[in-house]
Tab-separated table of C-alpha atoms in Angstrom:
chain	number	residue	atom	x	y	z
F	1	UNK	CA	164.076	183.645	272.596
F	2	UNK	CA	166.723	182.411	270.114
F	3	UNK	CA	168.475	179.234	271.172
F	4	UNK	CA	172.278	179.054	271.131
F	5	UNK	CA	172.656	177.019	267.871
F	6	UNK	CA	170.339	179.419	266.002
F	7	UNK	CA	172.275	182.406	267.380
F	8	UNK	CA	175.610	180.861	266.185
F	9	UNK	CA	174.041	180.201	262.754
F	10	UNK	CA	172.846	183.821	262.459
F	11	UNK	CA	176.260	185.192	263.457
F	12	UNK	CA	178.032	182.918	260.968
F	13	UNK	CA	175.603	183.915	258.243
F	14	UNK	CA	176.182	187.631	258.909
F	15	UNK	CA	179.957	187.107	258.902
F	16	UNK	CA	179.830	185.175	255.611
F	17	UNK	CA	177.735	187.965	253.995
F	18	UNK	CA	180.371	190.522	255.049
F	19	UNK	CA	183.157	188.334	253.709
F	20	UNK	CA	181.238	187.772	250.423
F	21	UNK	CA	180.871	191.556	249.979
F	22	UNK	CA	184.610	191.940	250.433
F	23	UNK	CA	185.249	189.019	248.083
F	24	UNK	CA	183.231	190.743	245.309
F	25	UNK	CA	185.831	193.508	245.256
F	26	UNK	CA	188.745	191.025	245.461
F	27	UNK	CA	187.179	188.858	242.712
F	28	UNK	CA	186.909	191.902	240.424
F	29	UNK	CA	190.577	192.709	241.014
F	30	UNK	CA	191.552	189.033	240.449
F	31	UNK	CA	190.073	189.418	236.933
F	32	UNK	CA	191.941	192.663	236.328
F	33	UNK	CA	195.051	192.160	234.150
F	34	UNK	CA	196.484	195.416	235.607
F	35	UNK	CA	195.692	194.682	239.266
F	36	UNK	CA	198.386	196.117	241.542
F	37	UNK	CA	199.275	192.802	243.149
F	38	UNK	CA	201.761	189.993	242.608
F	39	UNK	CA	199.949	187.024	241.121
F	40	UNK	CA	200.456	183.602	239.644
F	41	UNK	CA	197.518	182.336	237.634
F	42	UNK	CA	196.654	179.295	235.564
F	43	UNK	CA	194.283	179.307	232.589
F	44	UNK	CA	193.171	176.510	230.307
F	45	UNK	CA	191.580	177.081	226.916
F	46	UNK	CA	189.907	174.181	225.139
F	47	UNK	CA	189.673	174.558	221.378
F	48	UNK	CA	186.818	172.402	220.235
F	49	UNK	CA	186.680	173.510	216.586
F	50	UNK	CA	189.991	173.949	214.781
F	51	UNK	CA	190.137	175.132	211.172
F	52	UNK	CA	190.607	172.390	208.529
F	53	UNK	CA	190.407	169.494	210.994
F	54	UNK	CA	187.879	167.710	213.137
F	55	UNK	CA	190.373	167.453	215.985
F	56	UNK	CA	190.453	169.509	219.170
F	57	UNK	CA	193.272	171.458	220.794
F	58	UNK	CA	194.131	172.607	224.253
F	59	UNK	CA	196.248	175.515	225.546
F	60	UNK	CA	197.245	175.819	229.217
F	61	UNK	CA	198.737	179.171	230.303
F	62	UNK	CA	201.016	179.926	233.250
F	63	UNK	CA	200.977	183.650	234.031
F	64	UNK	CA	203.001	185.705	236.488
F	65	UNK	CA	202.374	189.378	237.274
F	66	UNK	CA	204.539	191.679	239.412
F	67	UNK	CA	203.905	195.371	240.011
F	68	UNK	CA	206.965	197.668	240.168
F	69	UNK	CA	207.825	201.365	240.187
F	70	UNK	CA	210.086	203.466	238.007
F	71	UNK	CA	210.455	206.692	239.930
F	72	UNK	CA	206.931	207.689	240.966
F	73	UNK	CA	205.276	205.818	238.068
F	74	UNK	CA	203.457	202.543	238.661
F	75	UNK	CA	204.123	199.650	236.229
F	76	UNK	CA	203.053	196.016	235.902
F	77	UNK	CA	205.222	193.255	234.434
F	78	UNK	CA	203.317	190.224	233.166
F	79	UNK	CA	204.811	187.079	231.694
F	80	UNK	CA	202.766	184.344	230.028
F	81	UNK	CA	203.978	180.921	228.974
F	82	UNK	CA	201.633	178.490	227.137
F	83	UNK	CA	201.743	174.686	227.061
F	84	UNK	CA	200.092	173.777	223.791
F	85	UNK	CA	198.591	170.426	222.777
F	86	UNK	CA	197.581	170.617	219.143
F	87	UNK	CA	196.743	168.108	216.367
F	88	UNK	CA	199.327	167.678	213.587
F	89	UNK	CA	199.124	166.025	210.228
F	90	UNK	CA	196.351	163.783	209.030
F	91	UNK	CA	197.148	160.721	211.135
F	92	UNK	CA	195.451	162.172	214.248
F	93	UNK	CA	198.690	162.731	216.149
F	94	UNK	CA	199.169	165.488	218.665
F	95	UNK	CA	202.091	167.755	219.449
F	96	UNK	CA	202.458	168.940	223.083
F	97	UNK	CA	205.065	171.280	224.499
F	98	UNK	CA	205.866	174.844	225.445
F	99	UNK	CA	204.815	177.726	223.228
F	100	UNK	CA	206.331	181.205	222.941
F	101	UNK	CA	206.895	183.313	226.063
F	102	UNK	CA	205.166	186.721	226.050
F	103	UNK	CA	206.212	189.484	228.419
F	104	UNK	CA	204.686	192.931	228.812
F	105	UNK	CA	205.408	195.962	230.966
F	106	UNK	CA	202.432	198.268	231.271
F	107	UNK	CA	202.608	201.792	232.682
F	108	UNK	CA	199.384	202.021	234.692
F	109	UNK	CA	197.831	205.418	234.631
F	110	UNK	CA	195.723	206.907	237.451
F	111	UNK	CA	192.210	207.128	236.008
F	112	UNK	CA	190.734	208.837	239.102
F	113	UNK	CA	188.540	205.799	239.648
F	114	UNK	CA	190.130	202.809	241.473
F	115	UNK	CA	187.753	200.394	239.686
F	116	UNK	CA	189.036	201.450	236.230
F	117	UNK	CA	192.536	200.557	235.036
F	118	UNK	CA	194.331	201.764	231.947
F	119	UNK	CA	197.841	200.918	230.863
F	120	UNK	CA	200.227	201.106	227.930
F	121	UNK	CA	203.753	199.809	227.323
F	122	UNK	CA	206.081	197.459	225.449
F	123	UNK	CA	205.420	193.779	224.747
F	124	UNK	CA	208.007	191.168	223.731
F	125	UNK	CA	207.477	187.631	222.432
F	126	UNK	CA	210.398	185.187	222.758
F	127	UNK	CA	210.531	182.061	220.601
F	128	UNK	CA	210.623	179.450	223.340
F	129	UNK	CA	208.472	176.772	221.654
F	130	UNK	CA	209.903	173.288	222.295
F	131	UNK	CA	208.479	171.764	219.116
F	132	UNK	CA	207.658	172.841	215.574
F	133	UNK	CA	204.129	174.169	215.168
F	134	UNK	CA	203.760	175.234	218.831
F	135	UNK	CA	205.259	178.722	218.375
F	136	UNK	CA	206.141	181.347	215.776
F	137	UNK	CA	209.929	180.735	215.687
F	138	UNK	CA	210.291	184.544	215.687
F	139	UNK	CA	211.187	187.304	218.105
F	140	UNK	CA	208.566	190.059	218.066
F	141	UNK	CA	208.066	193.308	219.848
F	142	UNK	CA	205.420	195.968	219.892
F	143	UNK	CA	203.079	197.916	222.114
F	144	UNK	CA	200.355	196.793	224.481
F	145	UNK	CA	197.288	198.682	225.611
F	146	UNK	CA	195.112	197.406	228.449
F	147	UNK	CA	191.788	198.656	229.776
F	148	UNK	CA	189.701	197.085	232.597
F	149	UNK	CA	186.480	198.220	234.217
F	150	UNK	CA	185.769	196.434	237.505
F	151	UNK	CA	183.154	198.893	238.800
F	152	UNK	CA	180.506	196.173	239.028
F	153	UNK	CA	181.159	193.131	241.217
F	154	UNK	CA	179.091	190.993	238.793
F	155	UNK	CA	180.196	192.297	235.387
F	156	UNK	CA	183.756	193.273	234.578
F	157	UNK	CA	185.001	194.066	231.098
F	158	UNK	CA	188.020	195.274	229.243
F	159	UNK	CA	190.547	194.507	226.561
F	160	UNK	CA	194.204	193.753	226.050
F	161	UNK	CA	195.361	194.883	222.575
F	162	UNK	CA	198.880	194.171	221.267
């Protein structure tokens, strides 16, 4: 006969396995740049080997995504704002501040498979850098194409081309 503590442990283990299975799907969608959910995300990229210097750099990104509809079509707006910390000059100094804001609106097409996302639309970069060298100082616009395959809970892949 199973004692009460062992029974509680078995029930909790079964519940956690069920939650983990659900989390695999949620985790795959959390990695999807076209996921149909409002999201705020934070990313940090360490640059350990910069060209023509032995210094390192760092780029922190704040991203916001919001799905919306135009008529019956499904779209996703995504805005990304970097905070750059980069070496400048030969004296070892650093420059830290906001970089350029990038916004895209992707029309998300129904691929027939909910694990696969495909989108295309306009992208706009706004010169919002707070210091020289942290942005392009230019407005730019173009097209974006996004693909994501989240069919596997362990391996997701895709691209974002601008």
